[in-house]
XYZ file of N, CA, C and O in Angstrom:
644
model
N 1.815 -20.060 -3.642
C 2.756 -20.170 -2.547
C 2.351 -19.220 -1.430
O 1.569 -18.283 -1.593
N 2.836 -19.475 -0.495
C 2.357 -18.967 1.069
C 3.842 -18.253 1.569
O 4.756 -19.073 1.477
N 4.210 -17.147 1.988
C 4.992 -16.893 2.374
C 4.758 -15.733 3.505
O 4.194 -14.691 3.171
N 5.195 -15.930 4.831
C 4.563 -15.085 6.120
C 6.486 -13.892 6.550
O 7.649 -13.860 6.147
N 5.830 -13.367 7.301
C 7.291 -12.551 7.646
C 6.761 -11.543 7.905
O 5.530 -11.545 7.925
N 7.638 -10.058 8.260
C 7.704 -9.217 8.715
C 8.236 -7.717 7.470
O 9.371 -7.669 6.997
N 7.375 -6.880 7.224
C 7.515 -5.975 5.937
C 7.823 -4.853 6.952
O 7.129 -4.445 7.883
N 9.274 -4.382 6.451
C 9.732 -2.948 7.624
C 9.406 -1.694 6.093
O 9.399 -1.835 4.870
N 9.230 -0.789 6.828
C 8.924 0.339 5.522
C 9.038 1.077 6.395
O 8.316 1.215 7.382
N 10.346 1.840 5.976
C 11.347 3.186 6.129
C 11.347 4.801 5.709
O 12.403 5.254 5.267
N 10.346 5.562 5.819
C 10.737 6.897 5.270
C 12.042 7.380 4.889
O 12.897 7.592 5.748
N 12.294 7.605 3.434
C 13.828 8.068 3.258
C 13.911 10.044 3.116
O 14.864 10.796 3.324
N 12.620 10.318 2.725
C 12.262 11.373 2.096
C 10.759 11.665 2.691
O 10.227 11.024 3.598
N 10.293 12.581 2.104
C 8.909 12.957 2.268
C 7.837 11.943 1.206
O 6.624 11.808 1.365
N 8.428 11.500 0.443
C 8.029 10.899 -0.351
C 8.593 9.266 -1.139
O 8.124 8.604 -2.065
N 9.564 9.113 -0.415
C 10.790 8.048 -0.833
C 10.592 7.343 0.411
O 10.695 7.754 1.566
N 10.136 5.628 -0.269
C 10.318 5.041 1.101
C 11.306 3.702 0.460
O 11.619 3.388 -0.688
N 11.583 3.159 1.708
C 12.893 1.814 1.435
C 11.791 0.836 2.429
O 11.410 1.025 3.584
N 11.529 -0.079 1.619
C 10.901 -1.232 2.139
C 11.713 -3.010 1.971
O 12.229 -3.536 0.985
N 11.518 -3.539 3.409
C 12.420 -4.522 3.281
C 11.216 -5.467 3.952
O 10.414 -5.082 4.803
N 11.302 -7.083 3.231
C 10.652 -7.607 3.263
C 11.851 -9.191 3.901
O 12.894 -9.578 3.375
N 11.195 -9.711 5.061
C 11.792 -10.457 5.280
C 11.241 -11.757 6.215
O 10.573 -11.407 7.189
N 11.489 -13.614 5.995
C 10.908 -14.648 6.560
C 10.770 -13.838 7.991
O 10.954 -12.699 8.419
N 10.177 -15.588 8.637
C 9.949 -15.608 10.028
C 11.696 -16.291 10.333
O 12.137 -16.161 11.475
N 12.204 -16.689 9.716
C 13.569 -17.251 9.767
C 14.499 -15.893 9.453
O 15.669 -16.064 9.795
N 14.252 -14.750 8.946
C 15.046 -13.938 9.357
C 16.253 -14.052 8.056
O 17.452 -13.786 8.138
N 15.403 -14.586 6.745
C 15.652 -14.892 5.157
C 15.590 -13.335 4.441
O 14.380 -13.120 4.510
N 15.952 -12.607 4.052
C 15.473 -11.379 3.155
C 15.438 -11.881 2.077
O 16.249 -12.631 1.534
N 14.041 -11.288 1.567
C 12.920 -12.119 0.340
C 12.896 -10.370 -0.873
O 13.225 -10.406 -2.059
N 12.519 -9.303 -0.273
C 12.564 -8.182 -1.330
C 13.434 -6.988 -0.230
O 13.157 -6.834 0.960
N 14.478 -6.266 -0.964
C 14.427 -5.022 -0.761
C 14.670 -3.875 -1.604
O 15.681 -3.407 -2.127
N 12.905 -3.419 -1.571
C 13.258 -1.785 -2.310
C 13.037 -0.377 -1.998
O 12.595 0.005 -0.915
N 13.319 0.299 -2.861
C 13.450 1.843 -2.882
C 12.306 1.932 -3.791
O 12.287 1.413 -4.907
N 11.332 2.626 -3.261
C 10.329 3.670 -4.206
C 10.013 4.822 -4.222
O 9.303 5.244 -3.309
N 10.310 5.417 -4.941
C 10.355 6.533 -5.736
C 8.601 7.180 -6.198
O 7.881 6.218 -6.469
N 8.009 8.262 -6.297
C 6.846 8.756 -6.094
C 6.908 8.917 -7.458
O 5.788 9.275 -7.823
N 7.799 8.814 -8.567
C 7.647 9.381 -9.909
C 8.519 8.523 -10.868
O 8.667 8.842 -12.047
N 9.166 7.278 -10.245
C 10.166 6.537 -10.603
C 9.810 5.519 -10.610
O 8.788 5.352 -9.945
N 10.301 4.459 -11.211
C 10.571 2.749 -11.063
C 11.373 2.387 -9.965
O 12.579 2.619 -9.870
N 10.764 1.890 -9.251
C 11.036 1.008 -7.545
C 13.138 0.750 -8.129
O 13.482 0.462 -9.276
N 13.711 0.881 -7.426
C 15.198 0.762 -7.288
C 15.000 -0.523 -6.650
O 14.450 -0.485 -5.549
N 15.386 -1.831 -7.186
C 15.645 -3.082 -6.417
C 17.168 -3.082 -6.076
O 18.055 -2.860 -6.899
N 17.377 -3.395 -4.586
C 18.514 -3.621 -3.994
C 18.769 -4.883 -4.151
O 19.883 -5.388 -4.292
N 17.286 -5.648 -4.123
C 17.941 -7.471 -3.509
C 16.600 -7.777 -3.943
O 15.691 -6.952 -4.039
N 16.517 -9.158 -4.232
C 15.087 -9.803 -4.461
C 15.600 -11.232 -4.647
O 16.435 -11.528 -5.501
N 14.930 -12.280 -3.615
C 15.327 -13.200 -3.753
C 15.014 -13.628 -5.269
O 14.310 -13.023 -6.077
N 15.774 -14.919 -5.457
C 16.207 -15.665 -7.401
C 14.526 -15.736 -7.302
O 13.899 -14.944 -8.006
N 13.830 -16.618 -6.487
C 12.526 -17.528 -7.152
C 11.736 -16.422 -7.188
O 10.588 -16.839 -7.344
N 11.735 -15.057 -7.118
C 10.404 -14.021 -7.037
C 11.379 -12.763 -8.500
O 10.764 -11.892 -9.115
N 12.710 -13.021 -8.671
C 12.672 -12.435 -8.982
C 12.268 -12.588 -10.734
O 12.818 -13.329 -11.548
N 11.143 -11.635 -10.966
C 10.331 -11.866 -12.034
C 10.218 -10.415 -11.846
O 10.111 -9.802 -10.784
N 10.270 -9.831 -13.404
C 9.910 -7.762 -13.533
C 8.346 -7.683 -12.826
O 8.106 -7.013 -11.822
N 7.402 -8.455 -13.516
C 5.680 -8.264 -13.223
C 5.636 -8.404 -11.190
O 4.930 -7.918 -10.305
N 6.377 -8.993 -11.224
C 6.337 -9.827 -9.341
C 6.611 -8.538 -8.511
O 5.977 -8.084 -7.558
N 8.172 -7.891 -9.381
C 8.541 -6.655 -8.597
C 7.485 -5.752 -9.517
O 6.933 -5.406 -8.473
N 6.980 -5.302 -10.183
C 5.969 -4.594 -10.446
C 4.647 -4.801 -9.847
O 3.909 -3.829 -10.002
N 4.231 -5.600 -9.329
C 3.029 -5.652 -8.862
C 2.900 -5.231 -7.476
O 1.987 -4.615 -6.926
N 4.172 -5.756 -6.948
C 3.729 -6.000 -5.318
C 4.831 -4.409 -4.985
O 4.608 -3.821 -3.926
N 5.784 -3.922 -5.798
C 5.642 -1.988 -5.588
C 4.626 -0.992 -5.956
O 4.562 0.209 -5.695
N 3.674 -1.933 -6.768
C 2.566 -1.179 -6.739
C 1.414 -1.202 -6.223
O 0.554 -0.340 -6.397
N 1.274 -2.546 -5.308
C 0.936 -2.955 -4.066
C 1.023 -1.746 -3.345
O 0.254 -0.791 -3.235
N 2.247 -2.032 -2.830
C 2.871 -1.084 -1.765
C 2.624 0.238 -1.649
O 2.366 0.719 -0.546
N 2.677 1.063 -2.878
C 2.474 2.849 -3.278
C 1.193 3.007 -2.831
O 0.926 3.798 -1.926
N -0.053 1.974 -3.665
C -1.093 2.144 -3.417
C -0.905 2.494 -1.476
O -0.661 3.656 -1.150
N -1.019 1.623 -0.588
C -1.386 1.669 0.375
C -0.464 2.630 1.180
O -0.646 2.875 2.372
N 0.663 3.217 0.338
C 1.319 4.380 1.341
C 1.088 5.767 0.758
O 1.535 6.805 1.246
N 0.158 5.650 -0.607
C -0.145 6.667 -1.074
C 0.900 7.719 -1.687
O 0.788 8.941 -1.792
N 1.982 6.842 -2.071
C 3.523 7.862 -2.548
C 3.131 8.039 -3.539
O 4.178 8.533 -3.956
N 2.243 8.097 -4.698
C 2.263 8.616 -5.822
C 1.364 10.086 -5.534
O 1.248 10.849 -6.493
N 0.868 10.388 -4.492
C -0.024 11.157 -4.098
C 0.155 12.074 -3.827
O -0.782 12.870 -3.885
N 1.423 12.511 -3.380
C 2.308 14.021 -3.146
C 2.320 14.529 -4.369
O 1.649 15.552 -4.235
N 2.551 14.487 -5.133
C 3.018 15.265 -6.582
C 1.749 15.221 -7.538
O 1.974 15.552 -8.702
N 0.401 14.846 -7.203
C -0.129 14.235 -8.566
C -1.836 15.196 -7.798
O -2.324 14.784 -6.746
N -2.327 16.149 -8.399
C -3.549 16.679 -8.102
C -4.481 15.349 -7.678
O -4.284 14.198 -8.067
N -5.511 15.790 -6.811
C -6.446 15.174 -6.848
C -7.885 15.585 -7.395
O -7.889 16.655 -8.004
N -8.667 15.163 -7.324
C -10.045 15.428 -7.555
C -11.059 14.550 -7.058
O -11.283 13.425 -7.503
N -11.948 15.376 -5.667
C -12.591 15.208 -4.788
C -13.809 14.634 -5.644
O -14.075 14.874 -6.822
N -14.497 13.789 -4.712
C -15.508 13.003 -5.569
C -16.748 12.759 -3.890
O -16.232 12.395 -2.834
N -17.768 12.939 -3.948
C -18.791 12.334 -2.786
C -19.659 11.033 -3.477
O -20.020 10.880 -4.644
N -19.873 10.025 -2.098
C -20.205 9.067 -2.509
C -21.472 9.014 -2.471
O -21.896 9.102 -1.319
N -22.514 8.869 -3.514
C -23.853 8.999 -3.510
C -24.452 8.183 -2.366
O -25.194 8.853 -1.648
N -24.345 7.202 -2.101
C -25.001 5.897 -1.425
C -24.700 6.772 0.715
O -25.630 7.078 1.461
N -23.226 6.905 1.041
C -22.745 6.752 2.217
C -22.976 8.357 2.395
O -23.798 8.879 3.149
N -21.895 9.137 1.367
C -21.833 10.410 1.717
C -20.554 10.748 2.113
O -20.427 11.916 2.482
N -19.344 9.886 2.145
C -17.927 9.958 2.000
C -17.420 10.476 1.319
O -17.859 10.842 0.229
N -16.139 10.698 1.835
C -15.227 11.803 0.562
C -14.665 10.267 -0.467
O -14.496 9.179 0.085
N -14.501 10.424 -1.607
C -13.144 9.616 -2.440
C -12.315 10.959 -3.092
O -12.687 12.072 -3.461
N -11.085 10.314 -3.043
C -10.420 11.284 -3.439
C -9.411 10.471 -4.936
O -8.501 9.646 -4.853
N -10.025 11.103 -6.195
C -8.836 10.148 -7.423
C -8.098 11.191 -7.991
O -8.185 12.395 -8.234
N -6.998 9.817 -8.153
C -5.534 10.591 -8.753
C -5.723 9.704 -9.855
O -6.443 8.740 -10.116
N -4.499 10.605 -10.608
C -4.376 9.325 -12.230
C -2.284 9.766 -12.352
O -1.445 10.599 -12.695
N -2.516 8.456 -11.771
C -0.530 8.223 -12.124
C -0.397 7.314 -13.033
O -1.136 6.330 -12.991
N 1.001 7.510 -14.495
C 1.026 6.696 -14.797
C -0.003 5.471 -15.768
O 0.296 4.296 -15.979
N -1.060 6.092 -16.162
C -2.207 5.787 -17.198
C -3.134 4.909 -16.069
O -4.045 4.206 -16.506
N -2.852 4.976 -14.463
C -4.013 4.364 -13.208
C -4.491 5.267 -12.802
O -4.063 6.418 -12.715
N -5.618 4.743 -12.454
C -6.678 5.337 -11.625
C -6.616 5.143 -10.135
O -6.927 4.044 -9.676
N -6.290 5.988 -9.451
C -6.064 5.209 -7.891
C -7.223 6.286 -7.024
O -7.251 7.514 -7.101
N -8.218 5.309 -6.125
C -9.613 6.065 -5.472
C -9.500 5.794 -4.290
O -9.647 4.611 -3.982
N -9.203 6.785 -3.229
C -9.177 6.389 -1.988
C -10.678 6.601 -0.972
O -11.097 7.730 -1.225
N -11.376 6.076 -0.187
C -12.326 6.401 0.337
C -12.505 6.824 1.698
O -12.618 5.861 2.456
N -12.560 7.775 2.174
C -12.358 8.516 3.083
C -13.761 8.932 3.888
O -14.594 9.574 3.250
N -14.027 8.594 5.217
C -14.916 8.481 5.876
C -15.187 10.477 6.454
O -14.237 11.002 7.034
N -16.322 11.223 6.236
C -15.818 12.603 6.291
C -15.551 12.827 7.759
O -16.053 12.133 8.642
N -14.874 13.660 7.930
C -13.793 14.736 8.773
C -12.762 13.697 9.064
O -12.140 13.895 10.108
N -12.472 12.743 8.449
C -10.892 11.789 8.474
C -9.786 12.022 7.441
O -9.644 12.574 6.349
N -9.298 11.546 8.052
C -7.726 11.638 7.215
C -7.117 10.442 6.556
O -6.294 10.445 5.641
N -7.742 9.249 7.272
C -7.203 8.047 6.590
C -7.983 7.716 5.401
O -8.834 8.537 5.058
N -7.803 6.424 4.567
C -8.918 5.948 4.273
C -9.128 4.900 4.621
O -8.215 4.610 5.394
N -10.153 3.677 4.484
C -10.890 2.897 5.085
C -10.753 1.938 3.755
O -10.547 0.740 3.952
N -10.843 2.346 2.630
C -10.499 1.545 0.952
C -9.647 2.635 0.140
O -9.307 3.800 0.345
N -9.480 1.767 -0.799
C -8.588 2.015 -1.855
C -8.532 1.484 -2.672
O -8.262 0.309 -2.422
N -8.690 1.766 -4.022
C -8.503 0.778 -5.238
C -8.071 1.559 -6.693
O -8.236 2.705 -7.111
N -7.270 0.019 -7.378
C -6.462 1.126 -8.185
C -7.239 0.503 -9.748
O -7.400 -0.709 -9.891
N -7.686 1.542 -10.878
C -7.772 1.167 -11.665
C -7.335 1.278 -12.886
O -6.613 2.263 -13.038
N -7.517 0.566 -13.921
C -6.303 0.347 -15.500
C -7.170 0.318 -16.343
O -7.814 -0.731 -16.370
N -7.507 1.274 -17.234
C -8.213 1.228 -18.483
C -9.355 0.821 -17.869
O -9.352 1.199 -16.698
N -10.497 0.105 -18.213
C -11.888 -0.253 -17.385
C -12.109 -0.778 -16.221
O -13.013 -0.385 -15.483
N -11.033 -2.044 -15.838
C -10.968 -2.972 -15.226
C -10.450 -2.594 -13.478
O -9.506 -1.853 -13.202
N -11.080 -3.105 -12.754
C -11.167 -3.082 -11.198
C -9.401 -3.803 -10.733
O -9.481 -4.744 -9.944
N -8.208 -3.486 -11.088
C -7.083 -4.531 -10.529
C -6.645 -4.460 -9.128
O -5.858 -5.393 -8.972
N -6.758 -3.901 -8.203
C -6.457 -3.792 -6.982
C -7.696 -3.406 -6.132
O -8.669 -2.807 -6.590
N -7.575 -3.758 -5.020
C -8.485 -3.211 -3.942
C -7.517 -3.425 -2.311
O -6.816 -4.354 -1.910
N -7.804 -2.420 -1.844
C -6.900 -2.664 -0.193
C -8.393 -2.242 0.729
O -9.161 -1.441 0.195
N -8.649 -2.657 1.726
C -9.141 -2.310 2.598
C -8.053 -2.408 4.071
O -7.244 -3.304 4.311
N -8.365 -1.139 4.936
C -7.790 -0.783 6.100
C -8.733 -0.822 7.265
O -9.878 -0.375 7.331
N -8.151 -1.335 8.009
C -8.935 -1.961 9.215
C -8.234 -0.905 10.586
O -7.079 -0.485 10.513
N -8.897 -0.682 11.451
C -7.996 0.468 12.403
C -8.549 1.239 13.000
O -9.748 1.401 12.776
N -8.011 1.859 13.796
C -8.942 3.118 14.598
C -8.011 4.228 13.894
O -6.788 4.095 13.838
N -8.561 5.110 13.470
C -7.816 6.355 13.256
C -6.873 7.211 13.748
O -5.985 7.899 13.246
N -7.313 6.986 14.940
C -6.216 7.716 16.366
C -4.600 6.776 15.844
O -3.483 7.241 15.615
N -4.948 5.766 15.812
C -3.482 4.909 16.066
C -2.978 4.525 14.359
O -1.839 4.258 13.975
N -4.406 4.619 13.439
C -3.579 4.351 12.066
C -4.513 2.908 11.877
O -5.612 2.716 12.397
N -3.728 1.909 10.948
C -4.298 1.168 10.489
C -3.857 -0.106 10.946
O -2.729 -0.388 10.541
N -4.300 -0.800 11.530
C -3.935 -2.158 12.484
C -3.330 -3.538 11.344
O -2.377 -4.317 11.332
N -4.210 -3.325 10.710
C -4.379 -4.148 9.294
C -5.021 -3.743 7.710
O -5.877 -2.888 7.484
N -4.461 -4.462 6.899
C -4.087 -4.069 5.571
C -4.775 -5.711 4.838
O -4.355 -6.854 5.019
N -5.554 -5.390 4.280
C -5.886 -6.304 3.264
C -6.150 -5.937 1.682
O -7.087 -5.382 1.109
N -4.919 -6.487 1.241
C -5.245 -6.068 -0.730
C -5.264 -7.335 -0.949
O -4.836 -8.250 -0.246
N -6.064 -7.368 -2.512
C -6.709 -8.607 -3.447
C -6.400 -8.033 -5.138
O -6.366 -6.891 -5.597
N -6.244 -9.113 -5.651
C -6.255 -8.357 -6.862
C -7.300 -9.176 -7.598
O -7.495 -10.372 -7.380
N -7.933 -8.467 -8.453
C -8.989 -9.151 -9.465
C -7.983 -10.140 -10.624
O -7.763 -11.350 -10.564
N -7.664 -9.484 -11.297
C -7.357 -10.491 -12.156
C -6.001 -11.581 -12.313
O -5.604 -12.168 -13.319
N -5.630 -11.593 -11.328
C -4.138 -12.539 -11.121
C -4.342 -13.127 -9.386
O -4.572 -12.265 -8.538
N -4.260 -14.334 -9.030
C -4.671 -15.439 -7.960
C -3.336 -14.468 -7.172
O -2.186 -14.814 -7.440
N -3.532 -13.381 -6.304
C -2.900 -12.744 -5.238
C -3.252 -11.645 -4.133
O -3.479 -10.457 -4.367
N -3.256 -12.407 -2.609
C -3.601 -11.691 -2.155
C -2.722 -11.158 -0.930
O -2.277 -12.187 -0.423
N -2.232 -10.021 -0.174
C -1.518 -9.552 0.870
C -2.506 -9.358 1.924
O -3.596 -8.808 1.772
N -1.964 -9.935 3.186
C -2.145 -9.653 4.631
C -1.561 -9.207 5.136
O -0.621 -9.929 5.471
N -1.456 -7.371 5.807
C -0.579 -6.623 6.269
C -1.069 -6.539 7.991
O -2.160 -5.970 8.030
N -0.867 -6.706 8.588
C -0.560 -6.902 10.083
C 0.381 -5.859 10.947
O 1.554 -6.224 10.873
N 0.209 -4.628 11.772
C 0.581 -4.168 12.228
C 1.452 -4.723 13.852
O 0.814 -4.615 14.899
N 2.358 -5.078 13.870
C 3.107 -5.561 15.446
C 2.908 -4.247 16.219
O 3.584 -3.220 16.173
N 1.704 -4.566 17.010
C 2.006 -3.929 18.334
C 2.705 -4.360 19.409
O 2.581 -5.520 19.802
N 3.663 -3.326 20.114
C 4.436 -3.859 21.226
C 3.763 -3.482 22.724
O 3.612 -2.322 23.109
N 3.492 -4.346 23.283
C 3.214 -4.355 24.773
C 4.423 -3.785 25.356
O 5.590 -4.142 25.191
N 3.916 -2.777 26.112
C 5.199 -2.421 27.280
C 4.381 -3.125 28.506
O 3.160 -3.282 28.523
N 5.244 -3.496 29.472
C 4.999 -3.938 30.907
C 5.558 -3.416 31.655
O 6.736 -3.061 31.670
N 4.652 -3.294 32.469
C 4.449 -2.345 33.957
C 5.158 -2.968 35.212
O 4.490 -3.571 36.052
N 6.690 -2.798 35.348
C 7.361 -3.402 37.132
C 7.217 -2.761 37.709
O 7.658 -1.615 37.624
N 6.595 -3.164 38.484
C 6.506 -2.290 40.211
C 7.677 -2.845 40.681
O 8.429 -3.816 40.589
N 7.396 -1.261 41.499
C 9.118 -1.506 41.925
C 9.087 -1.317 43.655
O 10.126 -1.423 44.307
């Protein structure tokens, strides 16, 4: 299934965000609370998605690419033989999550989360650094799903007066 819309994600905390997911019709499809050390708080989830794995996957979608498990959880710096980039891995939760970081930046550019051997997530971030990340693309290896995250920029216009 194909489903397009608009994903608002709310800072509640330093670490707590409230994400609301909603059509181009202006339908609310998910809204949750995630927690950096907790199980996602579902407020609302529409009937046909709501499935535990559906809301488990796509809040862990989400963490990955806002990096909320990442406040509380050490890292350990890693250089990339081939480029010469920083990665930086955490282990939340029995995952492996590797962010790749281009040196003297702050963002990363990839991300991927892993489970016992196996490769299950990957996000790549598209963007200039100055402004953040324009676009968001995650895939998952072993289950037919993929997210297109799209940043709305707003044009202001210029009246002369």
């Amino acid at each position: 299934n194909h489903l397009s819309g608009l994903m608002v994600v709310k800072p509640i905390g330093s670490d707590t965000f409230r994400v609301v997911m909603i059509t181009e019709t202006g339908l609310k499809i998910l809204d949750l609370e995630l927690f950096p050390d907790a199980a996602p708080r579902v407020h609302y989830i529409m009937d046909a998605m709501n499935r535990k794995m559906l809301v488990k996957t796509l809040s862990g979608d989400i963490r990955l690419v806002l990096m909320n498990h990442a406040h509380h959880e050490q890292s350990r710096f890693l250089t990339d033989k081939k480029t010469g980039n920083d990665i930086y891995n955490y282990k939340f939760q029995g995952r492996r999550f590797y962010y790749f970081m281009k040196k003297n930046e702050t963002l990363p550019y990839r991300a991927k989360q892993i489970r016992g051997i196996t490769n299950q997530v990957n996000a790549s971030f598209f963007g200039k650094i100055a402004t953040g990340p324009d676009s968001i693309f995650i895939s998952h290896q072993n289950i037919a799903l993929t997210v297109h995250l799209f940043r709305i920029i707003e044009e202001t216009s210029h009246v002369d007066e």
